[in-house]
Short mmCIF file of C-alpha atoms and ligand atoms in Angstrom, two decimals:
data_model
loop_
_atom_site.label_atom_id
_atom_site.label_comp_id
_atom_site.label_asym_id
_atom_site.label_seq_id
_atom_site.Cartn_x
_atom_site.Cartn_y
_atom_site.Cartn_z
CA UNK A 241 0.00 0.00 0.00
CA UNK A 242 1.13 3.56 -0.99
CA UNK A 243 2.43 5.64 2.02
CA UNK A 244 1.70 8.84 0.21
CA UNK A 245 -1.81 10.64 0.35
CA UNK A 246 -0.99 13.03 -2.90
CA UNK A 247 1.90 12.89 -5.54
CA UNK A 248 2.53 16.42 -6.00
CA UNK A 249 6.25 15.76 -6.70
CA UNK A 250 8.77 13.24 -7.79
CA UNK A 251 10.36 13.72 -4.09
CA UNK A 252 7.11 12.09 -2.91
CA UNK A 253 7.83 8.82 -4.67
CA UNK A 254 9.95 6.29 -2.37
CA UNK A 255 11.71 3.80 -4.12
CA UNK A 256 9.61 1.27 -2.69
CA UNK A 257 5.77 3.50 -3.82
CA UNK A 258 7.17 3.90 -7.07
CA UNK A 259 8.18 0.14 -7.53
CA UNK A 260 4.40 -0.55 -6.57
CA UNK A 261 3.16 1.62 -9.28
CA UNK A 262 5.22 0.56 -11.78
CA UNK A 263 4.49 -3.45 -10.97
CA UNK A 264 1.04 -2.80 -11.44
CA UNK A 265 1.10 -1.00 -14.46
CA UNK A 266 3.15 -3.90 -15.71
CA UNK A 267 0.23 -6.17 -15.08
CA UNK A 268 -2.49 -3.87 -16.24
CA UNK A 269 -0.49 -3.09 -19.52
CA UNK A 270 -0.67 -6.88 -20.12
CA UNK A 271 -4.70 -7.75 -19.31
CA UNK A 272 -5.88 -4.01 -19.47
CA UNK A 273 -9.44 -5.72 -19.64
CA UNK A 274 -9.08 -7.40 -15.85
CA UNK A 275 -9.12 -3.67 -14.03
CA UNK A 276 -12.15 -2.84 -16.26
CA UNK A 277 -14.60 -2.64 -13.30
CA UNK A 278 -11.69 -1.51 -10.46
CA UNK A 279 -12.57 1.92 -10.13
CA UNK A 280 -16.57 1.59 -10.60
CA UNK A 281 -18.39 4.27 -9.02
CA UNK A 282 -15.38 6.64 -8.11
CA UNK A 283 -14.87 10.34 -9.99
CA UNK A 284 -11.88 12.08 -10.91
CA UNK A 285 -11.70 15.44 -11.34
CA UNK A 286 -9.27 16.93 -13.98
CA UNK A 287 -8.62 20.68 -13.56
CA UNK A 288 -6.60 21.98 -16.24
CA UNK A 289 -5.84 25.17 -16.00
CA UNK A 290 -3.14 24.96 -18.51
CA UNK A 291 -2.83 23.59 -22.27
CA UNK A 292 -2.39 19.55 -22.51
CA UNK A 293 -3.59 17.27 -24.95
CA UNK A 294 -1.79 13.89 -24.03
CA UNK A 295 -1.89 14.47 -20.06
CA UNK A 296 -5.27 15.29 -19.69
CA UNK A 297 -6.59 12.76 -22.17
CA UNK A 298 -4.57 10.08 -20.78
CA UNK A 299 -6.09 10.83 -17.47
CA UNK A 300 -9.21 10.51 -18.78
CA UNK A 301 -8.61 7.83 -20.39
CA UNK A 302 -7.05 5.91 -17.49
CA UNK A 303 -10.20 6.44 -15.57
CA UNK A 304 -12.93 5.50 -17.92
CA UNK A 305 -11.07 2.09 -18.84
CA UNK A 306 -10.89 1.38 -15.14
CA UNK A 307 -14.44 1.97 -14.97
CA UNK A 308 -14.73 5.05 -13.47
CA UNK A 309 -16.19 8.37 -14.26
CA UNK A 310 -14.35 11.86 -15.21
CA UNK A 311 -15.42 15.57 -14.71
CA UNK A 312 -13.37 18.65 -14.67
CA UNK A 313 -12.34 21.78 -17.21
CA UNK A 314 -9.85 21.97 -19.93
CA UNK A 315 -9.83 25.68 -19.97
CA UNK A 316 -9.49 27.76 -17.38
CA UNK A 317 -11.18 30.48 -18.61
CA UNK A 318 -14.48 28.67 -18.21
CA UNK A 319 -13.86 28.14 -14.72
CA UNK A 320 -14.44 30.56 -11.50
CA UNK A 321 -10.76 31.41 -11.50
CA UNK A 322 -11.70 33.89 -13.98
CA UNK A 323 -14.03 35.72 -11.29
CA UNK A 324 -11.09 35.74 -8.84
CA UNK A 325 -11.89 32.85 -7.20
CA UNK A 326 -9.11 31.36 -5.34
CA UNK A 327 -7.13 27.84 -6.67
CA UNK A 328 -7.64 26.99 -2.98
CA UNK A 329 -11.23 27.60 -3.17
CA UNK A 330 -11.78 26.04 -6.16
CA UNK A 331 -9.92 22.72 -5.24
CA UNK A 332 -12.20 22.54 -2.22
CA UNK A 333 -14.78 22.85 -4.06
CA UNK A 334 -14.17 20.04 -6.54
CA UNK A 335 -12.80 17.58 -3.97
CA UNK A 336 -16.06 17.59 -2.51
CA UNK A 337 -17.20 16.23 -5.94
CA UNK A 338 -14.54 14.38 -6.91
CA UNK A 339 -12.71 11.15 -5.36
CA UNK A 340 -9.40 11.76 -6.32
CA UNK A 341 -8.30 15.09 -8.51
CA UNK A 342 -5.46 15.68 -11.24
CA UNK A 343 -4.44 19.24 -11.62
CA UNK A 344 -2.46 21.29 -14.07
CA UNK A 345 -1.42 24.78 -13.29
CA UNK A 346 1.19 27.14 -15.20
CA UNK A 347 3.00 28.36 -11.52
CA UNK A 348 5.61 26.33 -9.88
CA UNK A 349 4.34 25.08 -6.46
CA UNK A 350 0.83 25.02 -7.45
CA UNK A 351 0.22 21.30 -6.95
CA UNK A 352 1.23 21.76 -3.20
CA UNK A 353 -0.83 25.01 -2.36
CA UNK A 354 -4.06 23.05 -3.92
CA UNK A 355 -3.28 20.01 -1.97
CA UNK A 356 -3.40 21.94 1.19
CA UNK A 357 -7.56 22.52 0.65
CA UNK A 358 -8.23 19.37 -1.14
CA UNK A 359 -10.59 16.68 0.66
CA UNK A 360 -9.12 14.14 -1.58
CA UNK A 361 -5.94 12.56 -3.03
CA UNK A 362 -4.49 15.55 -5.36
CA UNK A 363 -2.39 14.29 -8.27
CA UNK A 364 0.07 17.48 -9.76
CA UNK A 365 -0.02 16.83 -13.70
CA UNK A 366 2.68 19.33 -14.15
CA UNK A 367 3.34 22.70 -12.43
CA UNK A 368 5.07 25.65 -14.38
CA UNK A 369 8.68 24.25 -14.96
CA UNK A 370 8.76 22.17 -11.80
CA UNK A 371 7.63 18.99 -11.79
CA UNK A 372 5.57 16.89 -13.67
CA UNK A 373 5.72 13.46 -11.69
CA UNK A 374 3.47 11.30 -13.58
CA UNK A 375 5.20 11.70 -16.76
CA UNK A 376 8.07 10.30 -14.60
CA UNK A 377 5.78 6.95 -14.31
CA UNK A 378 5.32 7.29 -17.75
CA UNK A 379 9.18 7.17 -18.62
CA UNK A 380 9.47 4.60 -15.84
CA UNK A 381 7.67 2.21 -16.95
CA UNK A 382 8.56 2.73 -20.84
CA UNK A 383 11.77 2.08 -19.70
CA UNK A 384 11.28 -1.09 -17.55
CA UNK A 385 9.13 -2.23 -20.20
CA UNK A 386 11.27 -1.74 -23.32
CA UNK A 387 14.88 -1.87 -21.64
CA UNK A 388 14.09 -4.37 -18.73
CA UNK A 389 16.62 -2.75 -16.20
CA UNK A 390 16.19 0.97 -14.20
CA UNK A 391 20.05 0.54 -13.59
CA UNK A 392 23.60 0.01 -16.01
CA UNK A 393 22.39 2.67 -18.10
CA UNK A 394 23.94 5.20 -20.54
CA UNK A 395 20.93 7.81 -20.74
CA UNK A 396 21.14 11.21 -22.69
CA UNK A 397 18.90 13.96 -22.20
CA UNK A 398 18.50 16.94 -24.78
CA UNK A 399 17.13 20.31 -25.09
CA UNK A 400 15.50 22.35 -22.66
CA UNK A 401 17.25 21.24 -19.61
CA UNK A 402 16.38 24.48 -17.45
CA UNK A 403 12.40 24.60 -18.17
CA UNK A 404 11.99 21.12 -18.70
CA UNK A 405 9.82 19.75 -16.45
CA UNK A 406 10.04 16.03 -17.29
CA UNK A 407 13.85 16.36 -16.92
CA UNK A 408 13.64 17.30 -13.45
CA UNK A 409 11.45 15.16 -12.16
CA UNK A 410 12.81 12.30 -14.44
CA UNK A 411 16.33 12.60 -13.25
CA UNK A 412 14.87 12.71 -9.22
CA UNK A 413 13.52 9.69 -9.84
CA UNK A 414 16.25 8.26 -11.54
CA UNK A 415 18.87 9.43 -8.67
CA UNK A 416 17.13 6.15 -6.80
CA UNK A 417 18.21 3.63 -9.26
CA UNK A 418 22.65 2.83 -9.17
CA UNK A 419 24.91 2.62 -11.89
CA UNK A 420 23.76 5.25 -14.48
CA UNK A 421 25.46 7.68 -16.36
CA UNK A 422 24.02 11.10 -17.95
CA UNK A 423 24.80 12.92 -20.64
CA UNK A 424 23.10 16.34 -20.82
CA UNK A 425 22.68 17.66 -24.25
CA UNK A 426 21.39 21.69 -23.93
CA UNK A 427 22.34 25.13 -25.52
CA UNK A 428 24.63 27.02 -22.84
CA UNK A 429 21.24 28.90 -22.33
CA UNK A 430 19.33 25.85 -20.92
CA UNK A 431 21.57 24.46 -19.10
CA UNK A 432 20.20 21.95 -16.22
CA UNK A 433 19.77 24.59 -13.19
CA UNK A 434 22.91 24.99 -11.08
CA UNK A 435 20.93 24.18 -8.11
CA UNK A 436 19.57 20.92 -9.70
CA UNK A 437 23.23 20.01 -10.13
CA UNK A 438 23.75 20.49 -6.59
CA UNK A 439 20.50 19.37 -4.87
CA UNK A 440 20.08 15.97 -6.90
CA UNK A 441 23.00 15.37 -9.45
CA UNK A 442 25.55 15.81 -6.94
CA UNK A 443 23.96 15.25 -3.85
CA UNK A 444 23.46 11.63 -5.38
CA UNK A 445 26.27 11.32 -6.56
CA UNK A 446 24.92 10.89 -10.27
CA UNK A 447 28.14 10.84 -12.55
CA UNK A 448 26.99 13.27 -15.82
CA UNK A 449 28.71 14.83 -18.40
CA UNK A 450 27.27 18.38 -20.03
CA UNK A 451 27.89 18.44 -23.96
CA UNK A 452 26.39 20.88 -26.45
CA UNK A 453 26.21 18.60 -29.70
CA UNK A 454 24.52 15.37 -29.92
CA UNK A 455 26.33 13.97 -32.57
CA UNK A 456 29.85 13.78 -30.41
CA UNK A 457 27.91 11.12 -27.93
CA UNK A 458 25.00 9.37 -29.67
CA UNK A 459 26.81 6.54 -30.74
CA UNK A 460 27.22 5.49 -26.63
CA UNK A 461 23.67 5.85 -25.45
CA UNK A 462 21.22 2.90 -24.04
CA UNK A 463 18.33 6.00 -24.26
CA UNK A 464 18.15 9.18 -25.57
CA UNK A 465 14.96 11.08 -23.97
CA UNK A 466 14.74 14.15 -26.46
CA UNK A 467 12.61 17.44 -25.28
CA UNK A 468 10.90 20.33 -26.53
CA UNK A 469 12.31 23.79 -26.26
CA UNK A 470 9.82 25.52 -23.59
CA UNK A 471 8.18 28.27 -25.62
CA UNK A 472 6.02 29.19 -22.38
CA UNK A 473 8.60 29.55 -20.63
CA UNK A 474 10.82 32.01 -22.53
CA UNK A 475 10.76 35.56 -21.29
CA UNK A 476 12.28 36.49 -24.52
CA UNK A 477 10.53 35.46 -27.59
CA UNK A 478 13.55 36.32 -29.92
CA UNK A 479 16.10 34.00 -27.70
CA UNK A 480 13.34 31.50 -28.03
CA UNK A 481 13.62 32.13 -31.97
CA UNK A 482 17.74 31.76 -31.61
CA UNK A 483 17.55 28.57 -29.60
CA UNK A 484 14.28 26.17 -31.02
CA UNK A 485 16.26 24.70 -33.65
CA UNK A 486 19.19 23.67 -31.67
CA UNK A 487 18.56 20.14 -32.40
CA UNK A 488 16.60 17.72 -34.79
CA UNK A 489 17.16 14.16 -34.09
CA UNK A 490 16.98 13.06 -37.97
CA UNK A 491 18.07 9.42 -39.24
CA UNK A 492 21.73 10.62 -40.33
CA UNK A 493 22.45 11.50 -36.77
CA UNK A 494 21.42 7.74 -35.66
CA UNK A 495 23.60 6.18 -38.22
CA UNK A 496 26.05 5.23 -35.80
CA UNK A 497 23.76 5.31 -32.47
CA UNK A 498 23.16 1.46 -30.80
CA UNK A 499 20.73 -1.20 -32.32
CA UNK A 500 19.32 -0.98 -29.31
CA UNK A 501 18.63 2.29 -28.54
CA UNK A 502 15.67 3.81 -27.20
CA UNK A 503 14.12 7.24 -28.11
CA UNK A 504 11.92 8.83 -26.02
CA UNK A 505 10.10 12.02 -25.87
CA UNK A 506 7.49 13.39 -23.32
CA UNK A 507 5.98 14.82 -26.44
CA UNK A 508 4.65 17.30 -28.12
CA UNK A 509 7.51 17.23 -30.38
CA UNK A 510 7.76 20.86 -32.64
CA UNK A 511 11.15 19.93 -34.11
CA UNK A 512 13.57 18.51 -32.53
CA UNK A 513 12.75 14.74 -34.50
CA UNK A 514 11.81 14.37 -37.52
CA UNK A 515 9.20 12.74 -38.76
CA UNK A 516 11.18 10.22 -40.66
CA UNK A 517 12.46 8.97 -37.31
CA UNK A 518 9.18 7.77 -36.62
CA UNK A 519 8.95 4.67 -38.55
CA UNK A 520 12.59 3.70 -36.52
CA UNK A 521 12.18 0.88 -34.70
CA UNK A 522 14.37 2.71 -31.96
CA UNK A 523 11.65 5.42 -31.63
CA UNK A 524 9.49 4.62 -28.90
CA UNK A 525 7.62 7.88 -27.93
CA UNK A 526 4.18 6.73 -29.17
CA UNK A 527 4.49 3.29 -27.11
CA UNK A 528 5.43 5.78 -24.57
CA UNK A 529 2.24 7.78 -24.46
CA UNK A 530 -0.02 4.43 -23.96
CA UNK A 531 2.54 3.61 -20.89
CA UNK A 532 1.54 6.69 -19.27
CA UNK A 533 -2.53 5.68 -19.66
CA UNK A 534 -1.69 2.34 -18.27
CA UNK A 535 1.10 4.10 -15.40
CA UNK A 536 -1.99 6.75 -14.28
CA UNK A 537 -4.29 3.65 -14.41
CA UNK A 538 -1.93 1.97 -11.95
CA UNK A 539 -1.40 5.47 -10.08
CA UNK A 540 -4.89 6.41 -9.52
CA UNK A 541 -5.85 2.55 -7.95
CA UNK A 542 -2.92 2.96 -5.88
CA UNK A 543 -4.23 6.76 -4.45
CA UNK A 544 -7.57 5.57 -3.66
CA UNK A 545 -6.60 2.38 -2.05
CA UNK A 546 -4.18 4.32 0.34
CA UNK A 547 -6.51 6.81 0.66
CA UNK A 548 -9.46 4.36 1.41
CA UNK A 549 -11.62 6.34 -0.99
C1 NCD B 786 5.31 17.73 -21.24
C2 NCD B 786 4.88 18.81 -20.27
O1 NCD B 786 3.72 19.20 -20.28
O2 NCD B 786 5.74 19.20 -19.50
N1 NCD B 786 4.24 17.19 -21.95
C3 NCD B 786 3.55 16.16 -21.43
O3 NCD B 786 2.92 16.27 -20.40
N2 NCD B 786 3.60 15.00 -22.05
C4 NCD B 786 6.41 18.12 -22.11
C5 NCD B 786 6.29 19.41 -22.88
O4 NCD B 786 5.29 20.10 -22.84
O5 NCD B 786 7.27 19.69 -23.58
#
């Protein structure tokens, strides 16, 4: 049983919660069709109060195929917010509604502030450029399922390594498992966050090298978890212009990259792969977005067991 009431963060995960997850979204990725009927009766309330397609819909989705029953906004400008009504307020308001609720909010911390009103497990489903902890299940369990170990692994991440969300959360979660190594791929301008280095890379003594171009270290990675530059997230629309091309995965660049490689992306993808990567065995990112349906499956069973809901 989960010893965690919300997961607002990837620092909420132990080793041991996460493990839990993970095993049962294992089993429900193999007979999705058994947990049909596990979550009759119970609601979850999705408040998005910023822009998702995959997150939100995989939510959804995740409830409704475990039998349960989904209410919530995709917009917040058809919710009270927009009369000044408090993201406190308005949580309390739907967890009287809802059994367990999956937020999205564009400021960092959100997640935790709405948990503090909510009467019922709160899920964060990404907070500004925080954390976004159940796209961490989502590469978790991509990763168990496709490369069969969490450990031993050569894993490069590229892009937006100061906004991107995933990448925080992704590498927090990753400081648990031994024997890694990371290569960070980023323009000097998004550069993982000096106190990142120090508050996770270092203080878990994760071994990671920072590199600019792709090309020079392709050839050596088990994974390479590709991101999107952060439009949102740029104060400066013309150093967003300067930096959203910095890299396209295309097939040249994986000439020389492993057989068994893995490609990942938390997706949406603008340009950093192209399209004619898609049909590469290698490039997993669409196998990726049904692990995160069956992962949330797994994660909401878990929240309302542990929170006897
Ligand atoms: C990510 C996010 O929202 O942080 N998308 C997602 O949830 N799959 C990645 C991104 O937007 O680049």
């Amino acid at each position: 049983m989960l010893k965690i009431k919300n997961l607002l963060s990837a620092d909420d995960l132990s080793k041991e919660d996460l493990l839990e997850i993970i095993e049962l979204g294992e089993r429900i990725m193999k007979s999705p069709e058994e947990f049909s009927h596990s979550c009759d009766g119970k609601l979850l309330g999705t408040l998005f109060f910023e822009p998702s397609t995959r997150t939100r819909l995989s939510f959804e989705s995740a409830m409704n195929r475990l039998g349960g029953r989904v209410v919530g906004f995709s917009d917040s400008k058809a919710s009270s917010s927009q009369k000044g009504e408090s993201l406190r307020d308005t949580v309390r308001t739907v967890s009287q509604y809802a059994d367990i609720i999956a937020m999205r909010h564009p400021q960092e911390g959100a997640a935790k502030l709405a948990s503090t009103t909510s009467d019922c497990p709160l899920i964060n489903a990404g907070d500004g450029g925080h954390q976004h902890p159940t796209q961490t299940l989502t590469d978790i369990l991509t990763i168990t399922s496709y490369k069969k170990r969490l450990t031993n692994l050569k894993i490069g991440i590229c892009g937006d390594l100061k906004y991107g969300r995933t990448v925080h959360s992704l590498l927090k979660v990753m400081s648990m498992f031994d024997g890694n190594e990371y290569v960070l791929i980023s323009p000097d301008e998004l550069k993982i966050p000096s106190y990142f280095k120090e508050q996770v890379l270092d203080a878990n003594n994760m071994p990671y090298t920072e590199c600019l171009n792709l090309e020079d270290v392709i050839d050596d990675l088990d994974i390479l978890y590709m991101t999107r530059i952060q439009k949102e997230r740029f104060f400066s629309l013309q150093k967003y212009i300067r930096l959203k091309d910095s890299y396209v995965l295309d097939p040249k660049k994986l000439e020389n990259a492993k057989k068994d490689l893995i490609i990942m992306h938390p997706l949406p993808r603008v340009t950093e792969i192209s399209t004619e990567v898609d049909s590469d065995p290698r490039a997993l990112y669409f196998k990726q977005v049904k692990c995160g349906m069956y992962v949330r499956m797994a994660l909401i069973m878990k929240l309302l067991e542990a929170n006897n809901a």
